[in-house]
mmCIF file of C-alpha atoms and ligand atoms in Angstrom:
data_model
loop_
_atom_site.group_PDB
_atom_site.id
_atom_site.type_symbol
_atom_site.label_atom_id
_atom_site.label_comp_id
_atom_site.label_asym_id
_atom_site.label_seq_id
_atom_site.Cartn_x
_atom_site.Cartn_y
_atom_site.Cartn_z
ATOM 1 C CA UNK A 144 -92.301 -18.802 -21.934
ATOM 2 C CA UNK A 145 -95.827 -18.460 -22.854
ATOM 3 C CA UNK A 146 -97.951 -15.520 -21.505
ATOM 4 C CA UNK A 147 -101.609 -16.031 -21.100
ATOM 5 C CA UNK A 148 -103.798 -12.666 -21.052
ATOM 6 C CA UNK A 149 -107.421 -12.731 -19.230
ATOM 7 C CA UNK A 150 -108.855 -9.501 -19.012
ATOM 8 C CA UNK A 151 -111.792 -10.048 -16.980
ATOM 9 C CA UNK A 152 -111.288 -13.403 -15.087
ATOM 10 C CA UNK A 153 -114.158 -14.828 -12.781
ATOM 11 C CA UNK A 154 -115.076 -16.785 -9.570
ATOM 12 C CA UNK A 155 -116.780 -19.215 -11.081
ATOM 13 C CA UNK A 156 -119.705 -21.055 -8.894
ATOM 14 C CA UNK A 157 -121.321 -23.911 -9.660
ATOM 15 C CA UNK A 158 -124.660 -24.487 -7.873
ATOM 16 C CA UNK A 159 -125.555 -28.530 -8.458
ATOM 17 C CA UNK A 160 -129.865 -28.372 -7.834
ATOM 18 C CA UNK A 161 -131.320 -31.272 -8.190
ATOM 19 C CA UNK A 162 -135.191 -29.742 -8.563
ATOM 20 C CA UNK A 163 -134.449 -26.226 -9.049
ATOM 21 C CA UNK A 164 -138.193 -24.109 -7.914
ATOM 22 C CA UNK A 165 -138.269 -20.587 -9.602
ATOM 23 C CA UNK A 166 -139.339 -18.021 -7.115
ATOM 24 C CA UNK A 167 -138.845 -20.227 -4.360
ATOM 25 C CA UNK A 168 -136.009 -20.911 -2.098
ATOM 26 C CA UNK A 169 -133.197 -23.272 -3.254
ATOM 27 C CA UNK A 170 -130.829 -24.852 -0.754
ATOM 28 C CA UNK A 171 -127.297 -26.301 -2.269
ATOM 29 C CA UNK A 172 -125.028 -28.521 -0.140
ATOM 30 C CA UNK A 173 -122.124 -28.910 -2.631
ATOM 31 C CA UNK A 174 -121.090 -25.993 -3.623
ATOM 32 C CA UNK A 175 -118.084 -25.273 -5.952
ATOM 33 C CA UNK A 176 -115.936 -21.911 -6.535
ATOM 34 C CA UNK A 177 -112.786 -21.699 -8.758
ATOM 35 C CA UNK A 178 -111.311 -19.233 -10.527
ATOM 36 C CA UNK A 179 -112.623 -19.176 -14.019
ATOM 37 C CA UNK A 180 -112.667 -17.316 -17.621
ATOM 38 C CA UNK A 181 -111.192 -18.584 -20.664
ATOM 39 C CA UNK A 182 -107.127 -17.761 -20.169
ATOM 40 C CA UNK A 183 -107.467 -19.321 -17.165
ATOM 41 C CA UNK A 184 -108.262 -22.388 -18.473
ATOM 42 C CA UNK A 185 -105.730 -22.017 -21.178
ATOM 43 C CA UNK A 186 -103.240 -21.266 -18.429
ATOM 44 C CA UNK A 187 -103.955 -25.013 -16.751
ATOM 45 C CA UNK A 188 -103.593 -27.011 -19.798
ATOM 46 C CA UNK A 189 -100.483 -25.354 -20.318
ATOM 47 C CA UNK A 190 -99.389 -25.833 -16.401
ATOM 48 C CA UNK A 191 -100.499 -29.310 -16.771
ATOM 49 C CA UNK A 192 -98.475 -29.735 -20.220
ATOM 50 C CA UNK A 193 -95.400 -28.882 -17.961
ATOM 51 C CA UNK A 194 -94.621 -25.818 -20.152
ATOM 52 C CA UNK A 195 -93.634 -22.308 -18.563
ATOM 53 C CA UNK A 196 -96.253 -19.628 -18.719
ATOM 54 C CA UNK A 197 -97.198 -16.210 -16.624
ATOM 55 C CA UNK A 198 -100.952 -15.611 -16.641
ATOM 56 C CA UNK A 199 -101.788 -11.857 -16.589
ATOM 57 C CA UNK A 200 -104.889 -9.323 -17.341
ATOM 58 C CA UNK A 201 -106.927 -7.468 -14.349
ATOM 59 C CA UNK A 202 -108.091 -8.289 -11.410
ATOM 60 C CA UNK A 203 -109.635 -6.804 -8.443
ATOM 61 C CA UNK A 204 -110.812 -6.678 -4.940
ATOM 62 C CA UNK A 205 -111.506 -9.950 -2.630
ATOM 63 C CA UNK A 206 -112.554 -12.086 -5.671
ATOM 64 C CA UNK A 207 -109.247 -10.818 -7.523
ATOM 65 C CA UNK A 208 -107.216 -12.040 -4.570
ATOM 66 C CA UNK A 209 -109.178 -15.501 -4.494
ATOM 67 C CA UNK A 210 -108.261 -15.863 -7.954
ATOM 68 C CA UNK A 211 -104.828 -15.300 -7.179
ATOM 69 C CA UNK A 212 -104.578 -17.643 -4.811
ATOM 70 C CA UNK A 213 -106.309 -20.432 -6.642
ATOM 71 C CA UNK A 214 -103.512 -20.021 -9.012
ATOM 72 C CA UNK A 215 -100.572 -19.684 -6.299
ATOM 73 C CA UNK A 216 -102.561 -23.212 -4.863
ATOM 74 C CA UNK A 217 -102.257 -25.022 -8.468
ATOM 75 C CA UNK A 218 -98.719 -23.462 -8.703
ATOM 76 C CA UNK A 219 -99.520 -21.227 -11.903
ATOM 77 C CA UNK A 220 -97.015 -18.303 -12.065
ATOM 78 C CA UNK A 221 -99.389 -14.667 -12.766
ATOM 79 C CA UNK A 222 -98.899 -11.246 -12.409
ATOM 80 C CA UNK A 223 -102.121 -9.970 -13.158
ATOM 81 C CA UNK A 224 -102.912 -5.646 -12.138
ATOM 82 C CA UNK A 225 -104.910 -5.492 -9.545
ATOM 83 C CA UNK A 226 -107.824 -2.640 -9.301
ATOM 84 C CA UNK A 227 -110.067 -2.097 -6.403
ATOM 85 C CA UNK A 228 -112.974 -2.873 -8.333
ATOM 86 C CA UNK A 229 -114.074 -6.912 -7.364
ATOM 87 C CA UNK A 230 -114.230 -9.399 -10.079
ATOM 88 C CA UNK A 231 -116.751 -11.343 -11.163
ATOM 89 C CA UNK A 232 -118.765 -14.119 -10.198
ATOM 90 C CA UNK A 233 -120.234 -16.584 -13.236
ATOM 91 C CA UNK A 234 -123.372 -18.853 -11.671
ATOM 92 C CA UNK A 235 -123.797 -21.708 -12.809
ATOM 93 C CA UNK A 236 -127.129 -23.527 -11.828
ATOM 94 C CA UNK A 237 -126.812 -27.276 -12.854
ATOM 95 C CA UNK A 238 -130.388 -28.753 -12.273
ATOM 96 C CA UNK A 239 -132.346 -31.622 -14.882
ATOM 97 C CA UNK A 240 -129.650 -32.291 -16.872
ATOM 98 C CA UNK A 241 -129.791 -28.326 -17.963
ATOM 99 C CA UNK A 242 -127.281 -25.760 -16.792
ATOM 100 C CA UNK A 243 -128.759 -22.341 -16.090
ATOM 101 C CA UNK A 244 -126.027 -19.637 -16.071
ATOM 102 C CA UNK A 245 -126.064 -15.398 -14.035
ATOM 103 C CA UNK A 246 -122.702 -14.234 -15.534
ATOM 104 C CA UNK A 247 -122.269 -10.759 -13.748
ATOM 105 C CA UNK A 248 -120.380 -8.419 -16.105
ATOM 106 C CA UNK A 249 -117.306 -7.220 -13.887
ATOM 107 C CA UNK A 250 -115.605 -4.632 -13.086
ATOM 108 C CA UNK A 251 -115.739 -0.882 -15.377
ATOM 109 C CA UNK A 252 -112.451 -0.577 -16.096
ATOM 110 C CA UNK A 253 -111.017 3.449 -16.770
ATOM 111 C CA UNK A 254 -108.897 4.851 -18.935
ATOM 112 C CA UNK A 255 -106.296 5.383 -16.104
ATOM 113 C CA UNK A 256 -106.059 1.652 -15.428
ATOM 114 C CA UNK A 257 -106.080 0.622 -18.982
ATOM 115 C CA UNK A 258 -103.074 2.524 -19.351
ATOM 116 C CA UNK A 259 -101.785 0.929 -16.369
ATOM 117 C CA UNK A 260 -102.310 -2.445 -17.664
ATOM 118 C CA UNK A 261 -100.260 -1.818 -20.863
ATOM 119 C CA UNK A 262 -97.473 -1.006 -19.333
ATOM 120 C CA UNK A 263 -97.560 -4.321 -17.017
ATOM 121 C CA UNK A 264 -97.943 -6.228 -19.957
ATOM 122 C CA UNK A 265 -95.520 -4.465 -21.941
ATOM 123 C CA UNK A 266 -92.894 -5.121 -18.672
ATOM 124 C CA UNK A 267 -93.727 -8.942 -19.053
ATOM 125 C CA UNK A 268 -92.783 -9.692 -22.620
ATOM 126 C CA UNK A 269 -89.286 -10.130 -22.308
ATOM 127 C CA UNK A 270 -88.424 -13.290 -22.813
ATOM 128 C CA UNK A 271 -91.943 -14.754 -23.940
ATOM 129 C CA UNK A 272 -92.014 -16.661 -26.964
ATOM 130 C CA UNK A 273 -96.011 -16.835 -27.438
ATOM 131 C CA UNK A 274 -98.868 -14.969 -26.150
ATOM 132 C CA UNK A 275 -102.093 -16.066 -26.311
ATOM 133 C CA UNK A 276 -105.284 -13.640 -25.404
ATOM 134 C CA UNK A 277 -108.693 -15.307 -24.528
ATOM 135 C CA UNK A 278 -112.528 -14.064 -24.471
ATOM 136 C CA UNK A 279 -113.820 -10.867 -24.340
ATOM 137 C CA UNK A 280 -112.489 -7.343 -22.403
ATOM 138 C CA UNK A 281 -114.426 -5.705 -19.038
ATOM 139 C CA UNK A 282 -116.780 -2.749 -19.858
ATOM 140 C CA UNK A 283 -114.745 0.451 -19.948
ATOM 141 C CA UNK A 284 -112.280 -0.495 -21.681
ATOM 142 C CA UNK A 285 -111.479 0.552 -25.363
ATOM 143 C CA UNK A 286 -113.140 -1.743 -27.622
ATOM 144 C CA UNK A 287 -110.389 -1.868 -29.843
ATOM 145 C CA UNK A 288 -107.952 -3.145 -26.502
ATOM 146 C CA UNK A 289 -106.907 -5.909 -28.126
ATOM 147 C CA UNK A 290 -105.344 -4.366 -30.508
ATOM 148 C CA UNK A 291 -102.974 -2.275 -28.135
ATOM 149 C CA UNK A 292 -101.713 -5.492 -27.456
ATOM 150 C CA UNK A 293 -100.880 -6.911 -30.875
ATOM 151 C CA UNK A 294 -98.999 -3.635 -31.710
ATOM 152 C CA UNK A 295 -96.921 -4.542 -28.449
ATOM 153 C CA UNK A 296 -96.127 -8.071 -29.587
ATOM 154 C CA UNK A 297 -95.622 -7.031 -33.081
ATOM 155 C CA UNK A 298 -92.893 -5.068 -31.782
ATOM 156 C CA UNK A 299 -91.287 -7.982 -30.249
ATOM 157 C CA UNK A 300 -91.923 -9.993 -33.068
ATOM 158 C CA UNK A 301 -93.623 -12.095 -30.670
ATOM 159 C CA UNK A 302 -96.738 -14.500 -32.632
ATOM 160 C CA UNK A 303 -99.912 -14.069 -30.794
ATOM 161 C CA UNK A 304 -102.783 -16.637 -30.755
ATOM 162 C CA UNK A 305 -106.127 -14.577 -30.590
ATOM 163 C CA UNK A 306 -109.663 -16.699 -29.221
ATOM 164 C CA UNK A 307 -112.169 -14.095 -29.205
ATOM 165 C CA UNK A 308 -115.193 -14.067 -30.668
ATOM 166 C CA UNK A 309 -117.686 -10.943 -32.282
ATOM 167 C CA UNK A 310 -116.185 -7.369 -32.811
ATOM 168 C CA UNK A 311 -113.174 -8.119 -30.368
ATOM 169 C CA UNK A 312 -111.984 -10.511 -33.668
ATOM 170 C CA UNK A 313 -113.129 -8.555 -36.132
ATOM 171 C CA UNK A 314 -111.259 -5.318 -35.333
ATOM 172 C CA UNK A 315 -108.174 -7.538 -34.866
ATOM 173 C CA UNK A 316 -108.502 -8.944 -37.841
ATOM 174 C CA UNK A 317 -108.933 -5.873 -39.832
ATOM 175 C CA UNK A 318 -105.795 -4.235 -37.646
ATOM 176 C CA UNK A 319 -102.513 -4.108 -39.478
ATOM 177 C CA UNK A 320 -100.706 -5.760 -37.333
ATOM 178 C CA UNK A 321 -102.698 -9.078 -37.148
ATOM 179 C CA UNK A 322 -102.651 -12.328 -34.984
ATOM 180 C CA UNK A 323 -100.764 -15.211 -35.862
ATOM 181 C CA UNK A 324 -103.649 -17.416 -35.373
ATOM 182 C CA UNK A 325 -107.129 -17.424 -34.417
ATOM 183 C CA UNK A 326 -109.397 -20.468 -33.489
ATOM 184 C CA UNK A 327 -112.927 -19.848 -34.372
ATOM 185 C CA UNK A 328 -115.552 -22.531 -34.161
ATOM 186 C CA UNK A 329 -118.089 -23.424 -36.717
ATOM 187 C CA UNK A 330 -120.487 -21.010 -35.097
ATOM 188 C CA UNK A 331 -118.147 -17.814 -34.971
ATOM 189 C CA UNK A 332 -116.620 -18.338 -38.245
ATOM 190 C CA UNK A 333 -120.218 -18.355 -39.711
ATOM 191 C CA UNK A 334 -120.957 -15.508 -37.449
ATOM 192 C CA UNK A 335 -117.606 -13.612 -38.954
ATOM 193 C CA UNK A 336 -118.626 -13.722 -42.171
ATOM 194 C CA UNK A 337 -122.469 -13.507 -42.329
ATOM 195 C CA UNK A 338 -122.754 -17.560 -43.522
ATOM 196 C CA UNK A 339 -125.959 -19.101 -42.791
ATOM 197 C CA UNK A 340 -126.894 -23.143 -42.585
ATOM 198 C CA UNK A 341 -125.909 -26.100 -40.581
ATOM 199 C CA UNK A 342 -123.603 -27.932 -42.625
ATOM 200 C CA UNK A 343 -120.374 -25.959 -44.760
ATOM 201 C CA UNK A 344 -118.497 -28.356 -47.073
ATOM 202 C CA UNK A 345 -115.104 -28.438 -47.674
ATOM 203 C CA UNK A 346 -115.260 -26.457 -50.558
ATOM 204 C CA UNK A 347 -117.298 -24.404 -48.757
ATOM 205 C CA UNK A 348 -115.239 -23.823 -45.826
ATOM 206 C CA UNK A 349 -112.379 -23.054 -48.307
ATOM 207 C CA UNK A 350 -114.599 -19.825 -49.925
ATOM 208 C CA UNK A 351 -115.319 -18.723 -46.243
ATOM 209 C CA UNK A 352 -111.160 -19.028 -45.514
ATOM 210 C CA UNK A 353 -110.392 -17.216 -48.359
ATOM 211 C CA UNK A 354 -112.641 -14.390 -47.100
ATOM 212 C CA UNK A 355 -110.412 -10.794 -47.519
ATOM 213 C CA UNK A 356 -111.177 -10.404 -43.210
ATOM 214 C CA UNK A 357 -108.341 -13.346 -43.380
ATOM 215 C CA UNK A 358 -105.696 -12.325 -45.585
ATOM 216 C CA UNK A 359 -102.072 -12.081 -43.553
ATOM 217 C CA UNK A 360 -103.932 -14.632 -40.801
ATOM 218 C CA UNK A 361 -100.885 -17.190 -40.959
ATOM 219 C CA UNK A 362 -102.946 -19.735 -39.293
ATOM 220 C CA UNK A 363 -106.881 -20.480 -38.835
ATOM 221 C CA UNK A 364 -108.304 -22.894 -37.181
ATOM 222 C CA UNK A 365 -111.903 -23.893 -37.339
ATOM 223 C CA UNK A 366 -112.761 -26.181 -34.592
ATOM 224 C CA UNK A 367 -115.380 -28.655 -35.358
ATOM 225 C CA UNK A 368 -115.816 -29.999 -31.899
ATOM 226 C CA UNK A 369 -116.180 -34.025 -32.724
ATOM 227 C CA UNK A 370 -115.674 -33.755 -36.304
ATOM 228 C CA UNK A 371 -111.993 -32.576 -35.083
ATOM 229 C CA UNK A 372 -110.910 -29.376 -37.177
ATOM 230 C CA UNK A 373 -110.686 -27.784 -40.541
ATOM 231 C CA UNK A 374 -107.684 -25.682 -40.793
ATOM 232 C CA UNK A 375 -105.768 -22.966 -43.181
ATOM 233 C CA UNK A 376 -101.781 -22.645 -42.171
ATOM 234 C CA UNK A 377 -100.181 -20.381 -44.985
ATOM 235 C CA UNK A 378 -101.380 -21.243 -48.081
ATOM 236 C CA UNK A 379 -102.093 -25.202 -47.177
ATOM 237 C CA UNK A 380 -105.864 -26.207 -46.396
ATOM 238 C CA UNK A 381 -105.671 -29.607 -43.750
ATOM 239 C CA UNK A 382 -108.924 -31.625 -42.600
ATOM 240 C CA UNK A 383 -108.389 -32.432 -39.230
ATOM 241 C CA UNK A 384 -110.134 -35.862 -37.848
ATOM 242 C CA UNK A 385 -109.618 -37.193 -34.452
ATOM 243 C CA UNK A 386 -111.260 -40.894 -33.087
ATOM 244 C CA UNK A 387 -114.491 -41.019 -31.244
ATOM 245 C CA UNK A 388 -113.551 -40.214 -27.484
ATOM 246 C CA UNK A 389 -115.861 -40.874 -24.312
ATOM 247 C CA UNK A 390 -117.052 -37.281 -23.868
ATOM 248 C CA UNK A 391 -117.250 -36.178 -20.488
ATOM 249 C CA UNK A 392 -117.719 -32.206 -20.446
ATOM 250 C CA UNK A 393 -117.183 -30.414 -23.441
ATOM 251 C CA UNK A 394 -116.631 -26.649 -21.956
ATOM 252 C CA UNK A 395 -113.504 -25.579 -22.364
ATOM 253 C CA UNK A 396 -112.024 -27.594 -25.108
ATOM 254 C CA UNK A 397 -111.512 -24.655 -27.087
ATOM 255 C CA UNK A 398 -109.635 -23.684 -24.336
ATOM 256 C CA UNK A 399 -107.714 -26.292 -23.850
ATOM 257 C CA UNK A 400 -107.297 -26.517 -28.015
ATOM 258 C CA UNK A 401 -105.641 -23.014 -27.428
ATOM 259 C CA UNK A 402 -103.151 -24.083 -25.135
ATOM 260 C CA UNK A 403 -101.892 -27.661 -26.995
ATOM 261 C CA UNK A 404 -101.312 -24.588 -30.106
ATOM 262 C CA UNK A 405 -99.488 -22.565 -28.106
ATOM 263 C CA UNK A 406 -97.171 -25.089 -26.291
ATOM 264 C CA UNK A 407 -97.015 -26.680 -29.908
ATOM 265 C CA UNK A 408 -95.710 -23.410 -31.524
ATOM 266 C CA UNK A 409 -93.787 -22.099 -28.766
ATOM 267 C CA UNK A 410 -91.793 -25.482 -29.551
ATOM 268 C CA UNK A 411 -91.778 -24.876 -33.066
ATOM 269 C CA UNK A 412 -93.359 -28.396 -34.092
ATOM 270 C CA UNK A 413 -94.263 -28.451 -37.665
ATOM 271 C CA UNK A 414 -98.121 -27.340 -38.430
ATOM 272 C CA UNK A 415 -99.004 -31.236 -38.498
ATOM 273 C CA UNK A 416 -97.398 -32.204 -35.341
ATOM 274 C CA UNK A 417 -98.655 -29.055 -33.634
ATOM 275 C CA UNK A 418 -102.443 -29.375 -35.120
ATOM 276 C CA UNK A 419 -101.998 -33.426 -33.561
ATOM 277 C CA UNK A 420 -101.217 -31.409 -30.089
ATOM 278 C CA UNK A 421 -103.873 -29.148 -30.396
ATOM 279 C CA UNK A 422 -106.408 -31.740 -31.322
ATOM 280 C CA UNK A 423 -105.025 -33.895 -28.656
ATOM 281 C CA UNK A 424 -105.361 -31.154 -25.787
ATOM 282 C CA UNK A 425 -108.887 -30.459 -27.127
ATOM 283 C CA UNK A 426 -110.221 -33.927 -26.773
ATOM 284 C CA UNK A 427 -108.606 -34.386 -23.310
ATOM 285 C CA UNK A 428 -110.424 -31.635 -21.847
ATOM 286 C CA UNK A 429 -113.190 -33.563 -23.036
ATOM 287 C CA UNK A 430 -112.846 -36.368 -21.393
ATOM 288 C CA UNK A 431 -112.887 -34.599 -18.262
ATOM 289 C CA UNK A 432 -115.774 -33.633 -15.833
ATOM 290 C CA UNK A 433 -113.390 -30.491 -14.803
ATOM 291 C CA UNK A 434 -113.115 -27.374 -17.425
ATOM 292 C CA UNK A 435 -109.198 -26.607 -18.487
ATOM 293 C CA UNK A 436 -108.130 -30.449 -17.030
ATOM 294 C CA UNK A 437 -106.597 -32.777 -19.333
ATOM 295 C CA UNK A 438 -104.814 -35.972 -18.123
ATOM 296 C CA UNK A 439 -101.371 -35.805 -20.185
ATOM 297 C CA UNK A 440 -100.506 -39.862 -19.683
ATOM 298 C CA UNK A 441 -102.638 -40.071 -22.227
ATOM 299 C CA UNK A 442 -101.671 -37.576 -24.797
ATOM 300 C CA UNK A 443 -99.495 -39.884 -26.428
ATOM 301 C CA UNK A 444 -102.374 -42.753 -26.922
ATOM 302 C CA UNK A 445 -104.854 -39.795 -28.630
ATOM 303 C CA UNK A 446 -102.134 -38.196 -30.952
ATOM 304 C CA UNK A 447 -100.890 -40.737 -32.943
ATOM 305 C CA UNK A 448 -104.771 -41.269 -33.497
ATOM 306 C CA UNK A 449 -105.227 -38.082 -35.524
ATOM 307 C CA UNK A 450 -105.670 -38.232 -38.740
ATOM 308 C CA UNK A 451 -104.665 -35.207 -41.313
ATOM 309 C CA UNK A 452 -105.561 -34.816 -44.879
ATOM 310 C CA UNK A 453 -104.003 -31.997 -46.850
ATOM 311 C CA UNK A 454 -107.003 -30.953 -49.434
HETATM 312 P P1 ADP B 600 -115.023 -24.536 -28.631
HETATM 313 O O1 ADP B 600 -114.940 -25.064 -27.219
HETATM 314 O O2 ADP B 600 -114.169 -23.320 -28.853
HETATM 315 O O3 ADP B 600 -116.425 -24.415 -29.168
HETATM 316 P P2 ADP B 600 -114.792 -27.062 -30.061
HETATM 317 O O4 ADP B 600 -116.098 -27.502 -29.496
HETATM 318 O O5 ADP B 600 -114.654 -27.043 -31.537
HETATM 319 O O6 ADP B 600 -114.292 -25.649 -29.521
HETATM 320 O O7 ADP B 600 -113.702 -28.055 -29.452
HETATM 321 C C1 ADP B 600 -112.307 -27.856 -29.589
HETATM 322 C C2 ADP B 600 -111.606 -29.187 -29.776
HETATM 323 O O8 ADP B 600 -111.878 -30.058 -28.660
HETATM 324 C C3 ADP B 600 -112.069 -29.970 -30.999
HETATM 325 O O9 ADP B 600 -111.368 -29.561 -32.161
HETATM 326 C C4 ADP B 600 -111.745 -31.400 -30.569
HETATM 327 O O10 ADP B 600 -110.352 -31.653 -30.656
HETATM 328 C C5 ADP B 600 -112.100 -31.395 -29.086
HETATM 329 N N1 ADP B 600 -113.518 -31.752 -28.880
HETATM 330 C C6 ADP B 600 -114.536 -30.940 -28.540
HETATM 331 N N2 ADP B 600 -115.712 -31.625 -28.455
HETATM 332 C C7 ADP B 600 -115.426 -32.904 -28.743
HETATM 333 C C8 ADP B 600 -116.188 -34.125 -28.826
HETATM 334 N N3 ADP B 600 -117.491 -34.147 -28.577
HETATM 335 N N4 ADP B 600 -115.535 -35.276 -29.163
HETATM 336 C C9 ADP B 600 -114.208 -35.249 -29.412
HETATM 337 N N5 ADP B 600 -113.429 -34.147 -29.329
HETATM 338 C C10 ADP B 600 -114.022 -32.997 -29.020
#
């Protein structure tokens, strides 16, 4: 089974506006509220990949319980700890083509329920094969959380696909016992390592890899959005190139990029079948209006169009 970890899941609200007035009143007719945050997303691709998982992490008060029930409605197992604390909302205000965005920070989380939350998630890893832990952690919390949690999996011996961004990576990555992949984009890996400019070659992108924040990192993939994905697994570099898709909504790809890994892994492809999965997932999401959607009748048709070059 695959566990999914979300530590501070939203409600997330999308306000369509066609002329959106500052300091004026706004009126919206269609309204739309679902639960949100990245390991959610990661959760539905995997649901809608047919593969076991349990999604977990905190939630709390009436927007925890909506959240809970979105999942029970799209038949997503959880066990999440719940805290009396609500949730959050994320706004987002789609007016002029733009999309304006009030993401409330959540719940404060103590040291009591921290505590609390360890022990859940140490009770859930029996029989998981793959975790995967998504985004950033609620205020309160120690910033070094996520590391608590590798030092549980490394126990296990259970591989754990990190997607965070900022210092929640960078501690992890300078933690002994490290993820077995991370996934940053262009944009975070250039973040990561202080790189400036648009464009990194190959060569390039090869110095940054080889970076000492990524020794012991079995896997790293650098997402490239539509250039597909440039990727170190062991000691093998791989370019990554996927066909021009009809791009629908973009969000969440990452996401959903996550998810194709960790079904991929979980089944023990080889790295070239499970980067095709990956990169398949990824561009699926794409092609869909929703965030963490993909339409698997047509994974089939996108993987055998990915192309990988060892360099
Ligand atoms: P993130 O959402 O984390 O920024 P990316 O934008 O790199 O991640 O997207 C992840 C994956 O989704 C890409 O590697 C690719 O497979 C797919 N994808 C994203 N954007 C596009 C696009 N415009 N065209 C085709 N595929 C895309």
């Amino acid at each position: 089974m695959i566990l999914t970890v979300t530590m501070n899941p939203s409600v997330d609200i999308s306000y369509p506006i066609k002329d959106f007035k500052l300091d004026a009143v706004n009126r919206c007719k269609e309204t739309s509220k679902t639960a949100g945050g990245k390991g959610l997303n990661v959760s539905r691709v995997i649901h809608l990949m047919e593969e076991d998982l349990l999604a977990t992490g905190i939630v709390g008060g009436f927007l925890g319980r909506f959240i809970q029930q979105e999942l029970d409605e799209t038949q997503i197992a959880h066990h999440f700890y719940e805290i009396e604390e609500e949730s959050r909302n994320c706004i987002a205000i789609l007016h002029e083509g733009m999309q304006t965005e009030i993401l409330e920070s959540g719940p404060t989380i103590t040291t009591a329920q921290e505590k609390a939350f360890l022990n859940t998630f140490h009770s859930l890893l029996d029989g998981v094969d793959v975790v995967t832990i998504s985004g950033s952690l609620p205020n309160g919390i120690d910033p070094l959380f996520y590391n608590r949690l590798l030092d549980e999996c490394y126990e296990k011996n259970i591989p754990v696909l990190l997607d965070s961004s900022g210092s929640y990576l960078k501690e992890a990555l300078n933690h002994p016992h490290k993820p077995y992949l991370i996934k940053p984009n262009l944009d975070e890996l250039k973040q990561l390592t202080y790189q400036e400019g648009n464009q990194l070659s190959t060569l390039d992108l090869i110095e940054v890899l080889e970076h000492p924040l990524f020794e012991d990192i079995p896997v790293i993939v650098v997402s490239m959005g539509k250039d597909g994905a440039f990727v170190k697994w062991q000691e093998h570099y791989y370019k990554v190139d996927i066909p021009p898709i009809p791009v629908a909504n973009p969000v969440g790809s990452g996401d959903a990029t996550i998810a194709g890994l960790a079904v991929a892994i979980k089944h023990h492809q080889s790295p070239l079948d499970t980067l095709k999965t990956a990169m398949t997932t990824g561009m699926l999401n794409t092609m869909e209006e929703k965030t963490g959607y993909i339409d698997k009748t047509k994974f089939n048709h996108y993987f055998n169009q990915v192309y990988i070059e060892e360099i």
